[in-house]
Short mmCIF file of C-alpha atoms in Angstrom, two decimals:
data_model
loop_
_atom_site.label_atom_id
_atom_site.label_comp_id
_atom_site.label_asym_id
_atom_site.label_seq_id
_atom_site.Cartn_x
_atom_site.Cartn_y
_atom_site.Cartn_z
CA UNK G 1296 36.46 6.96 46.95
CA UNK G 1297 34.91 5.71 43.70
CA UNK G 1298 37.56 4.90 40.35
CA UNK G 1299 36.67 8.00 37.36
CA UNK G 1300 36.48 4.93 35.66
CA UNK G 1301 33.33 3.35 37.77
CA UNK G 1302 31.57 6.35 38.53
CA UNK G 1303 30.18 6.80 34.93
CA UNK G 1304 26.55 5.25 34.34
CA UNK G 1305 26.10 2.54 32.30
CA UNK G 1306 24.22 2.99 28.94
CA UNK G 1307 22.65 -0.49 27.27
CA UNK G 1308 23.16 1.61 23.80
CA UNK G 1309 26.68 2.57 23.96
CA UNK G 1310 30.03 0.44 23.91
CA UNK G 1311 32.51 0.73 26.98
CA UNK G 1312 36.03 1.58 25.82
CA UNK G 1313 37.75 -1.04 27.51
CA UNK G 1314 41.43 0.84 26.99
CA UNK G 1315 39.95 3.71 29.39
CA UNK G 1316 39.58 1.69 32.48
CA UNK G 1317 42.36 0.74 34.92
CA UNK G 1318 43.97 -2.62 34.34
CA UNK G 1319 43.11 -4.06 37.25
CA UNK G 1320 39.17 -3.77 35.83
CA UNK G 1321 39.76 -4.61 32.66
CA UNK G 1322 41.66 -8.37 33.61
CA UNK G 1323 38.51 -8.62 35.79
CA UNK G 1324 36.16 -8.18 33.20
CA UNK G 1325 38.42 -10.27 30.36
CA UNK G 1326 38.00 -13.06 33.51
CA UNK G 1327 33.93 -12.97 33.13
CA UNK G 1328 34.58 -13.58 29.48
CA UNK G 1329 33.99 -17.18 27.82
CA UNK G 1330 36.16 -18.39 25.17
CA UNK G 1331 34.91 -19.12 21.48
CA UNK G 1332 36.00 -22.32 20.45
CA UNK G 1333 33.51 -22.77 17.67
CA UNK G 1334 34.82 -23.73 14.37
CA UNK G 1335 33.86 -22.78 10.64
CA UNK G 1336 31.51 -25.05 8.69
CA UNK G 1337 33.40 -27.76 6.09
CA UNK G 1338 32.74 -26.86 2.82
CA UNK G 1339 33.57 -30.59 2.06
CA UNK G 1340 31.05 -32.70 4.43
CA UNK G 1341 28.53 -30.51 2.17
CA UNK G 1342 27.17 -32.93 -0.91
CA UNK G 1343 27.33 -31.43 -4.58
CA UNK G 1344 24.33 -29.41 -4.57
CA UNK G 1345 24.26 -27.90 -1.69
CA UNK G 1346 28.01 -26.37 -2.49
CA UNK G 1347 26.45 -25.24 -5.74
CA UNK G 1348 23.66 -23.29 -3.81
CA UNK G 1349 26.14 -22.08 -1.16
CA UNK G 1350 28.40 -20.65 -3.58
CA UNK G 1351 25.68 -18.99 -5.69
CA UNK G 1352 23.92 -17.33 -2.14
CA UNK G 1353 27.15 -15.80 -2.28
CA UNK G 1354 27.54 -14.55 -5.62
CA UNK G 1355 30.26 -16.83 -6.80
CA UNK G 1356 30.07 -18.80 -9.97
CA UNK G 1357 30.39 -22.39 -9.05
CA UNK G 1358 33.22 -24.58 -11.85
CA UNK G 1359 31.58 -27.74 -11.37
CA UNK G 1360 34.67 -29.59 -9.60
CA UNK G 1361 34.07 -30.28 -6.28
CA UNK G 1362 37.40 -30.26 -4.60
CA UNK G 1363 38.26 -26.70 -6.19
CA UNK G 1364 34.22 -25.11 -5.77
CA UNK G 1365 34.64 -26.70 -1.95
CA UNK G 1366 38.25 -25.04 -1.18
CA UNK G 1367 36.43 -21.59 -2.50
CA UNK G 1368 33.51 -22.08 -0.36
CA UNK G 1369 35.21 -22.95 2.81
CA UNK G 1370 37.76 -20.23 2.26
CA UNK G 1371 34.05 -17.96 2.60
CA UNK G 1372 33.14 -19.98 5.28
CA UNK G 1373 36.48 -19.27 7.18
CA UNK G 1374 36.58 -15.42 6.13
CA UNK G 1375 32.42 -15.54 8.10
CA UNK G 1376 33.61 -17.11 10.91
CA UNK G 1377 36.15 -14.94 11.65
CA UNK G 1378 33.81 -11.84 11.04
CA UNK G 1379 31.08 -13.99 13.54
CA UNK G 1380 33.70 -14.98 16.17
CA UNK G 1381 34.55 -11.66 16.51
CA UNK G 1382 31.42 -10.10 16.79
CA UNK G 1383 30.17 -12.80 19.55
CA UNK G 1384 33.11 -11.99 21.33
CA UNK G 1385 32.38 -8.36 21.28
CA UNK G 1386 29.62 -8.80 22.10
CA UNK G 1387 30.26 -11.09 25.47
CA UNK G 1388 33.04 -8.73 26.23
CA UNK G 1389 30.42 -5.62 26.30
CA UNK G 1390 28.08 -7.68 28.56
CA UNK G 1391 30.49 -8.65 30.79
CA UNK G 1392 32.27 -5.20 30.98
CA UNK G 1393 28.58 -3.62 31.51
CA UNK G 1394 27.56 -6.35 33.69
CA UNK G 1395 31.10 -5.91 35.78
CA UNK G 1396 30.74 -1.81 35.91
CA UNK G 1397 27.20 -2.36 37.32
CA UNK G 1398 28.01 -4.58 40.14
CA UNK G 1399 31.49 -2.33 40.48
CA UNK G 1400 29.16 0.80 40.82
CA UNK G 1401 26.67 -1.23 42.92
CA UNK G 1402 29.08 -1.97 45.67
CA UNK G 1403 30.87 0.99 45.56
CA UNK G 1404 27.78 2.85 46.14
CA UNK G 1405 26.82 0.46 49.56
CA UNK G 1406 30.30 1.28 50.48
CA UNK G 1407 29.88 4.83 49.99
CA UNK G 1408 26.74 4.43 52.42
CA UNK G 1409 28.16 2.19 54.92
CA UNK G 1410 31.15 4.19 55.63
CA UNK G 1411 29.16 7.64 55.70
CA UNK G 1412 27.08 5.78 58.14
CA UNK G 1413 30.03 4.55 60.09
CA UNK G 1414 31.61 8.16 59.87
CA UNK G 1415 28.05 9.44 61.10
CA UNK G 1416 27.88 7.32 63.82
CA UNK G 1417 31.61 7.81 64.69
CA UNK G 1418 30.78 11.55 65.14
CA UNK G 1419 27.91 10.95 67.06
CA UNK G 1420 30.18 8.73 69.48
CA UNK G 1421 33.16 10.84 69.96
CA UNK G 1422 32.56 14.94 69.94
CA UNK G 1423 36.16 15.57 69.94
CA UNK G 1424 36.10 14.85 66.47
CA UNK G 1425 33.70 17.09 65.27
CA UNK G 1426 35.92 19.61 66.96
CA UNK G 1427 38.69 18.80 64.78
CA UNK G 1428 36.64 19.02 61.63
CA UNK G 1429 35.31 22.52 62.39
CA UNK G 1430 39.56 23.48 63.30
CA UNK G 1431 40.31 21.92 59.77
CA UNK G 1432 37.20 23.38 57.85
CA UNK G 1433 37.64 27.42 59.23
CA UNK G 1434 41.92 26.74 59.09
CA UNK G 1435 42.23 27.27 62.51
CA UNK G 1436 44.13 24.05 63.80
CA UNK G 1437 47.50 24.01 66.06
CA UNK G 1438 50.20 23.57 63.42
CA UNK G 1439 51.10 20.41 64.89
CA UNK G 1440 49.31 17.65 65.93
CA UNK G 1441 48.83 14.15 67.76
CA UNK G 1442 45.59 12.41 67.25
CA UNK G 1443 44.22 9.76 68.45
CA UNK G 1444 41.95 7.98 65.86
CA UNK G 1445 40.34 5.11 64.42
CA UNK G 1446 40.28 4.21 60.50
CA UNK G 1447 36.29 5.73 60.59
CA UNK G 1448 37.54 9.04 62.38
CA UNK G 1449 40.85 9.14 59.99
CA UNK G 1450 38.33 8.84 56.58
CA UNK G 1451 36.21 11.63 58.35
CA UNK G 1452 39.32 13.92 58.95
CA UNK G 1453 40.34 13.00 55.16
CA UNK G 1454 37.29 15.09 53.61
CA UNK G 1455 38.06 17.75 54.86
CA UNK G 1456 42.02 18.29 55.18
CA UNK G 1457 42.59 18.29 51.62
CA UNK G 1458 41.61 21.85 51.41
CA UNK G 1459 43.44 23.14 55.40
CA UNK G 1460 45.62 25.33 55.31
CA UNK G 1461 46.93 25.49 58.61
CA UNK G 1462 48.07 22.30 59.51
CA UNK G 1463 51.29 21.24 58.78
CA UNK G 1464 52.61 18.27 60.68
CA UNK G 1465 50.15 15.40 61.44
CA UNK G 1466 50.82 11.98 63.85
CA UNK G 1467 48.66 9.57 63.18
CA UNK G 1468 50.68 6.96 64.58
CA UNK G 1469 49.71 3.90 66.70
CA UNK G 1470 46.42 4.18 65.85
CA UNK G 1471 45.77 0.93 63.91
CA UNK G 1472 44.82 2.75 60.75
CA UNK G 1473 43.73 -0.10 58.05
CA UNK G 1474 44.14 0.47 54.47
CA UNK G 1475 41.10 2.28 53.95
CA UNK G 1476 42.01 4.78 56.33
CA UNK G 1477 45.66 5.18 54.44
CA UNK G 1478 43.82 5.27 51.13
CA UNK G 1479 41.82 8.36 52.66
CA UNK G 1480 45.21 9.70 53.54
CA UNK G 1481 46.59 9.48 49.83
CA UNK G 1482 43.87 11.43 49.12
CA UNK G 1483 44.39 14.31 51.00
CA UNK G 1484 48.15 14.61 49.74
CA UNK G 1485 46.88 14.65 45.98
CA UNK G 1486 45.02 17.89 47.06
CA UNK G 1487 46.88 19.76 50.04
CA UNK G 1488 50.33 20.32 49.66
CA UNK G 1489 50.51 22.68 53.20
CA UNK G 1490 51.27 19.53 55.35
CA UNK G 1491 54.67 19.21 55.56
CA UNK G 1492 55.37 16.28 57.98
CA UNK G 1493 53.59 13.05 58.16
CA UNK G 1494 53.97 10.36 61.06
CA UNK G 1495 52.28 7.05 60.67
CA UNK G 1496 53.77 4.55 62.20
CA UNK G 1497 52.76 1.12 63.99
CA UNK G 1498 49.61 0.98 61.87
CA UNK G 1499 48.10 -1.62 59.65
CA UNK G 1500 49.08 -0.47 56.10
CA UNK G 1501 49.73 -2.63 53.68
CA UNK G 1502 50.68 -2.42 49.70
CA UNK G 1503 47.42 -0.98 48.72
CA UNK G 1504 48.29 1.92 51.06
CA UNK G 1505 51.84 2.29 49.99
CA UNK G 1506 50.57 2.36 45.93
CA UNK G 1507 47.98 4.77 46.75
CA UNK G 1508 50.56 7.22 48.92
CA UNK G 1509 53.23 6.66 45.89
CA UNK G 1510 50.37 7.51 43.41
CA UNK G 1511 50.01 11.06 45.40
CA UNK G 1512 53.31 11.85 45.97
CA UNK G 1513 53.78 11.88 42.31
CA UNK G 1514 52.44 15.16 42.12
CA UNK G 1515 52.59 16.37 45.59
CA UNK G 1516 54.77 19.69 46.13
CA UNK G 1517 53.81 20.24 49.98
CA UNK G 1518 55.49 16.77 51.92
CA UNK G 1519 58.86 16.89 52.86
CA UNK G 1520 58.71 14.26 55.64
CA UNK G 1521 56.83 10.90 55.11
CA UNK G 1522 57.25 8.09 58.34
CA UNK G 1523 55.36 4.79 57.59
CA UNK G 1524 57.76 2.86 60.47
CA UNK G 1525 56.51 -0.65 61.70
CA UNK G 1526 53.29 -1.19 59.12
CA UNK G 1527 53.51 -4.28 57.07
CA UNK G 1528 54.11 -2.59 53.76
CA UNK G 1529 54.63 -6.10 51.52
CA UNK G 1530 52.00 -8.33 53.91
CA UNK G 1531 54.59 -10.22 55.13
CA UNK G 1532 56.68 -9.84 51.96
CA UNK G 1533 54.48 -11.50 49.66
CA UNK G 1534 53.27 -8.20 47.83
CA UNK G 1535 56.21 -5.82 46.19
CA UNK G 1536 53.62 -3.93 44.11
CA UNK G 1537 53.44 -0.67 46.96
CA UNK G 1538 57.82 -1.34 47.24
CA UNK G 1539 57.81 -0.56 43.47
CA UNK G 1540 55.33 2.26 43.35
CA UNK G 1541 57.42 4.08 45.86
CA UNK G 1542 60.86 3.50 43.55
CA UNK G 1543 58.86 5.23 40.94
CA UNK G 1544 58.00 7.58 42.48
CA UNK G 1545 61.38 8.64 43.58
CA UNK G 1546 61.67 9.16 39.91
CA UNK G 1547 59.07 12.52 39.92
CA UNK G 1548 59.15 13.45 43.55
CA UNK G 1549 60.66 16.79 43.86
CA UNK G 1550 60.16 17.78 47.42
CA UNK G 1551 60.04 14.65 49.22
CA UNK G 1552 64.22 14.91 51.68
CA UNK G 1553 63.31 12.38 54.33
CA UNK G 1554 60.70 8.58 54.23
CA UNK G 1555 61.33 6.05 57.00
CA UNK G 1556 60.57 2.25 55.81
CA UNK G 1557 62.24 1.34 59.17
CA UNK G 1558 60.76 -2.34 60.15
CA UNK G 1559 58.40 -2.56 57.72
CA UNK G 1560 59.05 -6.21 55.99
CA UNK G 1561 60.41 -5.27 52.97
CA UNK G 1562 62.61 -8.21 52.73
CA UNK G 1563 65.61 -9.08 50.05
CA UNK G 1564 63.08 -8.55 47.15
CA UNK G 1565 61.80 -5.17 48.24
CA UNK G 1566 64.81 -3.92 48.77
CA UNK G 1567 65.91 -4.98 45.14
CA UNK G 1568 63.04 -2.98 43.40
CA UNK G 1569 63.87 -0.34 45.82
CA UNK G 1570 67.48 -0.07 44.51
CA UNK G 1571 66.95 -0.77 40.96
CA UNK G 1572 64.46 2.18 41.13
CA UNK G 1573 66.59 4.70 42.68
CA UNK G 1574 69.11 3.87 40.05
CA UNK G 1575 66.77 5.04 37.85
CA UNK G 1576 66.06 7.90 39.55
CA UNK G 1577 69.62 8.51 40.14
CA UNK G 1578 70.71 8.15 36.33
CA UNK G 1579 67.97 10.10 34.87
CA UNK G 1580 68.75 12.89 37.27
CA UNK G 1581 65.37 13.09 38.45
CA UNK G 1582 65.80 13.41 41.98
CA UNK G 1583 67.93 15.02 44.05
CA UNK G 1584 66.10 15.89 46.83
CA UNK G 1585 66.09 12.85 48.49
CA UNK G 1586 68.29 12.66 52.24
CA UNK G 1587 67.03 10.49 54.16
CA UNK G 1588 65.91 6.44 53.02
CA UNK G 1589 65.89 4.91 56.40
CA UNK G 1590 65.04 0.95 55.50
CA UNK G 1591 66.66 -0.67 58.34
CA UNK G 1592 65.83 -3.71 60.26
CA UNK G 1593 64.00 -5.03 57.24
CA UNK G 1594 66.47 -8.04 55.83
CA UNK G 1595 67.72 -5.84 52.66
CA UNK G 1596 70.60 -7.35 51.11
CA UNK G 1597 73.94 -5.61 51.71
CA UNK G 1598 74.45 -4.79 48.49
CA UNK G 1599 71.55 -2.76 47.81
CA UNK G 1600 71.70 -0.95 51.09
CA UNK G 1601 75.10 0.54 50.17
CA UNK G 1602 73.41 1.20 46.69
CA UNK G 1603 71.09 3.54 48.72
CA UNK G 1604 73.50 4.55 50.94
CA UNK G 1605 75.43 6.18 48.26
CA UNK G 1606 73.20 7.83 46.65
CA UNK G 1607 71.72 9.14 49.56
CA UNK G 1608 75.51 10.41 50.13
CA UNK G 1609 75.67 11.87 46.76
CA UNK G 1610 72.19 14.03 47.41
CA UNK G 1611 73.27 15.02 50.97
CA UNK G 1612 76.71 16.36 49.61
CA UNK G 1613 74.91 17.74 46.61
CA UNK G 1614 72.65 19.98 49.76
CA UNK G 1615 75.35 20.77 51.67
CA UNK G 1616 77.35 22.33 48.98
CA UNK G 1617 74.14 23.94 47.71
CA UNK G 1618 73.52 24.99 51.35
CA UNK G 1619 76.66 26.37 51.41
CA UNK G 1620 76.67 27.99 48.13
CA UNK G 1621 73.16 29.69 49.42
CA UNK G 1622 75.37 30.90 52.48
CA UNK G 1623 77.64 32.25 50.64
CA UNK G 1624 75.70 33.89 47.92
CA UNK G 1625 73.59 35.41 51.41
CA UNK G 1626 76.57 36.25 53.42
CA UNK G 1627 77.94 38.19 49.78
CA UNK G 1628 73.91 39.81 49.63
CA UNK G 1629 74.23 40.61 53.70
CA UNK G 1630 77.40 42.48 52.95
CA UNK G 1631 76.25 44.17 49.80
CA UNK G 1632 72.98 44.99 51.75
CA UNK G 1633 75.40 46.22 54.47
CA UNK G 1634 77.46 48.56 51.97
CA UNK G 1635 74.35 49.90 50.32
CA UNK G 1636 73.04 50.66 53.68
CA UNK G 1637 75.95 52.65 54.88
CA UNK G 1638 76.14 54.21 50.95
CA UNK G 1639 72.34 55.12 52.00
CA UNK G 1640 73.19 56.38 55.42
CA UNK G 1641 75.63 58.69 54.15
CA UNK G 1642 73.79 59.80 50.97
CA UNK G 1643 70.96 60.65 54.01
CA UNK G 1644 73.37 62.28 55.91
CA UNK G 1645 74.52 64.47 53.52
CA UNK G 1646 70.94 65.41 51.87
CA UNK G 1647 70.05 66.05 55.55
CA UNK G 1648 73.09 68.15 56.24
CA UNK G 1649 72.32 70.28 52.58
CA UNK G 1650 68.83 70.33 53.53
CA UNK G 1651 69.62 71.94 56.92
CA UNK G 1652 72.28 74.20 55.48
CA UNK G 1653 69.68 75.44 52.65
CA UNK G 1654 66.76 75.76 55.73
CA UNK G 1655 69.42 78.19 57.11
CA UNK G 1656 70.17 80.04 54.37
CA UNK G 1657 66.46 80.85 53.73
CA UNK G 1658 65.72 81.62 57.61
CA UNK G 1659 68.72 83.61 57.36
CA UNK G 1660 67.19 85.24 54.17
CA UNK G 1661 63.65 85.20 55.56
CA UNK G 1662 64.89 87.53 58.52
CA UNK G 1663 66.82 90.14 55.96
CA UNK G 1664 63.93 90.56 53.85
CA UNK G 1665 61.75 91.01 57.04
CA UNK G 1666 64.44 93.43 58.53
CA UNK G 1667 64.72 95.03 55.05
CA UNK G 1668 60.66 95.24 55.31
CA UNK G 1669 60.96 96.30 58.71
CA UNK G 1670 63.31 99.64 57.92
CA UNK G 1671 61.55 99.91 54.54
CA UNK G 1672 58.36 100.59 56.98
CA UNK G 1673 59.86 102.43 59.07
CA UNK G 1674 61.16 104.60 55.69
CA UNK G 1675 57.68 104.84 54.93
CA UNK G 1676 56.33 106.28 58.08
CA UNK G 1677 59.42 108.59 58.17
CA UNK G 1678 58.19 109.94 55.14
CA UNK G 1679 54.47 110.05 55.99
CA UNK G 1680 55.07 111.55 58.96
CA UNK G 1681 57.94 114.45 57.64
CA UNK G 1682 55.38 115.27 54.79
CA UNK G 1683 52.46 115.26 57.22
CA UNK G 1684 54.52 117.85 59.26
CA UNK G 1685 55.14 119.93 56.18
CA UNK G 1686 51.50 119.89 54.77
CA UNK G 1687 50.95 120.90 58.28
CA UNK G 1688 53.44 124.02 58.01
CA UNK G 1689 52.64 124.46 54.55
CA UNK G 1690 48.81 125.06 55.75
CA UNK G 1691 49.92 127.07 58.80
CA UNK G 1692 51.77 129.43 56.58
CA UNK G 1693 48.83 129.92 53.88
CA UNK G 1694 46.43 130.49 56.50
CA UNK G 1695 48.88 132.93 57.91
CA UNK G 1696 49.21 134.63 54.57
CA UNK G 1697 45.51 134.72 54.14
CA UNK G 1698 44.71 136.27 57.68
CA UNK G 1699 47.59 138.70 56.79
CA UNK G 1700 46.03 139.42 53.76
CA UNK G 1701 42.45 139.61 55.04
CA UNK G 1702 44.04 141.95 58.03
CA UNK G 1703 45.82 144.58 54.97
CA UNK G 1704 42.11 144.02 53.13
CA UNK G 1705 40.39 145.76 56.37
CA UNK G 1706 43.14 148.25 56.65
CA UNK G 1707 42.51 149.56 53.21
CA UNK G 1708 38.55 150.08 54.00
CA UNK G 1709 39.30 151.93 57.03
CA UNK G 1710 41.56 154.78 54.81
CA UNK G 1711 39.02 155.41 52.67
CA UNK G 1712 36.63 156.42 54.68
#
């Protein structure tokens, strides 16, 4: 993967800021540069005339003594040195930077193509492995697993894992990894932070690796577990630069409880810088997460293995008395959970039991009203029925009167005749 700082193109027109590129570049650029060792012209070799001109081209007034006109010229001469020297070196340092970032670009880019070749091929050659991608790229790996890989297979994996999020404890041990492949692996933990565990033991990393992985870690919120058992983290303890990387880190790391440096040469130096960096970790109170240090079998000194050992002991009883603080503070929400549950159960109980009690009271006063209804009905057809009986007589006894009255009617014709 390409440096920010190398990636950029190159423009002939514009200065590179030297401050913006790593350290590492900018010694190897300072390298390319040759030293000025040019000196400014003595205004006293110069005869009397041509001081005269020299000061006049410069808009001074000459006095006519040598020794004081020749200690004002040269003090020119040194002041447009100075200015020259300056420039020329500029100017070498730009070249060189441009001509380094050029070549740096150059060969990062055949890199680039060799390994996507190599990765290419790789897939070509084992079909497993183009499995795994496709698992990784749709999320839909085991949440554990074992692989078997090479360094081309483990750069392949590395595109795409930084954005999974299903896996969450990888092996890559005994696979002979080389530091390409752990650099690829550093990359994955600046972006994913689902992985919780990470095996990688008996491989071939060295310091380069162990910078990189302290570089990510940094900022990493997901790793919890970190083995690097049996890899030659200081090549052969001449290189404490990865060693110190991983003190700092210790420093910012927030999430990190268990790394295993088991076997892995850090030697009497290592564990120094080890030590002296948890210290500062310790006294700044930046980390507290830390549980597990395991940096056996690696010739540490005594004394800074109890240094670790203690503070190790100070985070672990810090846990378990935050542990059981957390147990506490649960068992004390389990039992207020528990009361408020029973306080429910009861309050449901007894809105049940006044619901059912109020659903009886209105079926109770559902069947009056339809009983009252009922005989109200009944009333009603009573009624009907008594005055349908008496318009009944009541017409009976007018048509009675009127045949009565129609028989007395005839009765009267009859007389008269």
């Amino acid at each position: 993967m390409m440096d920010p700082a190398t990636t950029l193109d190159v423009d002939d027109e514009s200065d590179i800021d030297l401050d913006k590129l790593p350290p590492d570049e900018r010694d190897a650029i300072m390298s390319r540069v040759t030293p000025d060792d040019s000196l400014p012209t003595d205004a006293f070799s110069l005869g009397q005339n041509d001081l005269r001109r020299e000061l006049i081209d410069r808009g001074i007034q000459p006095k006519g003594f040598f020794n004081d006109d020749a200690l004002r010229l040269q003090e020119e001469f040194d002041r447009e040195h100075v200015a020259e020297k300056e420039s020329r070196m500029k100017q070498r340092i730009q070249t060189a930077a441009k001509t380094y970032l050029r070549e740096t670009i150059k060969r990062k880019r055949q890199q680039l193509e060799t390994e996507l070749k190599e990765e290419i091929d790789e897939l070509a050659k084992n079909p497993k492995l183009e499995v795994w991608l496709d698992l990784v790229k749709s999320n839909t790996t085991p949440i554990e697993a074992l692989l078997r890989v090479n360094s081309i297979a483990t750069r392949a994996l590395a595109k795409v894992l930084p954005f999974n999020l299903s896996l969450r404890a990888l092996n890559l041990s005994g696979n002979h990894l080389n530091d390409m492949a752990g650099k690829a692996l550093a990359t994955v933990l600046r972006r994913n932070n689902t992985l919780v565990k990470l095996e990688a033991e008996g491989n071939g990393f060295g310091p380069a690796t162990l910078k990189e992985l302290a570089s990510a870690l940094t900022t990493n919120a997901g790793l919890a577990y970190l083995s690097l058992e049996s890899n030659p983290l200081t090549s052969d303890e001449t290189d404490f630069t990865g060693v110190t990387a991983i003190g700092a880190m210790l420093a910012k790391n927030t999430t990190l409880t268990s790394l295993n440096l088991w076997r892995t040469r850090l030697g009497m130096e290592g564990g120094k810088v080890m030590e002296m960096m948890w210290a500062l970790a310790k006294g700044m109170q930046q980390n507290e997460t830390m549980l597990c240090l395991d940096i056996g079998n690696n010739k540490v000194g005594l004394g800074d293995a109890t240094a670790i050992s203690k503070a190790l002991a100070e985070n672990l009883a810090r846990y378990e008395a935050t542990q059981r603080k957390k147990g506490e503070m649960k068992k004390g929400q389990v039992e207020a959970a528990e009361r408020a549950r029973k306080l429910h159960d009861e309050e449901r109980k007894q809105k049940e039991h006044e619901q059912w009690l109020e659903e009886r009271r209105v079926e109770r006063q559902t069947e009056r009203d339809r009983i009252e209804a009922e005989r109200q009905r009944k009333l009603k057809e009573e009624e009907d029925r008594q005055r349908q009986i008496s318009d009944r007589k009541a017409a009976e006894r007018a048509a009675q009167m009127e045949l009565e009255k129609k028989k007395k009617k005839k009765k009267g014709g009859k007389k008269k005749k």
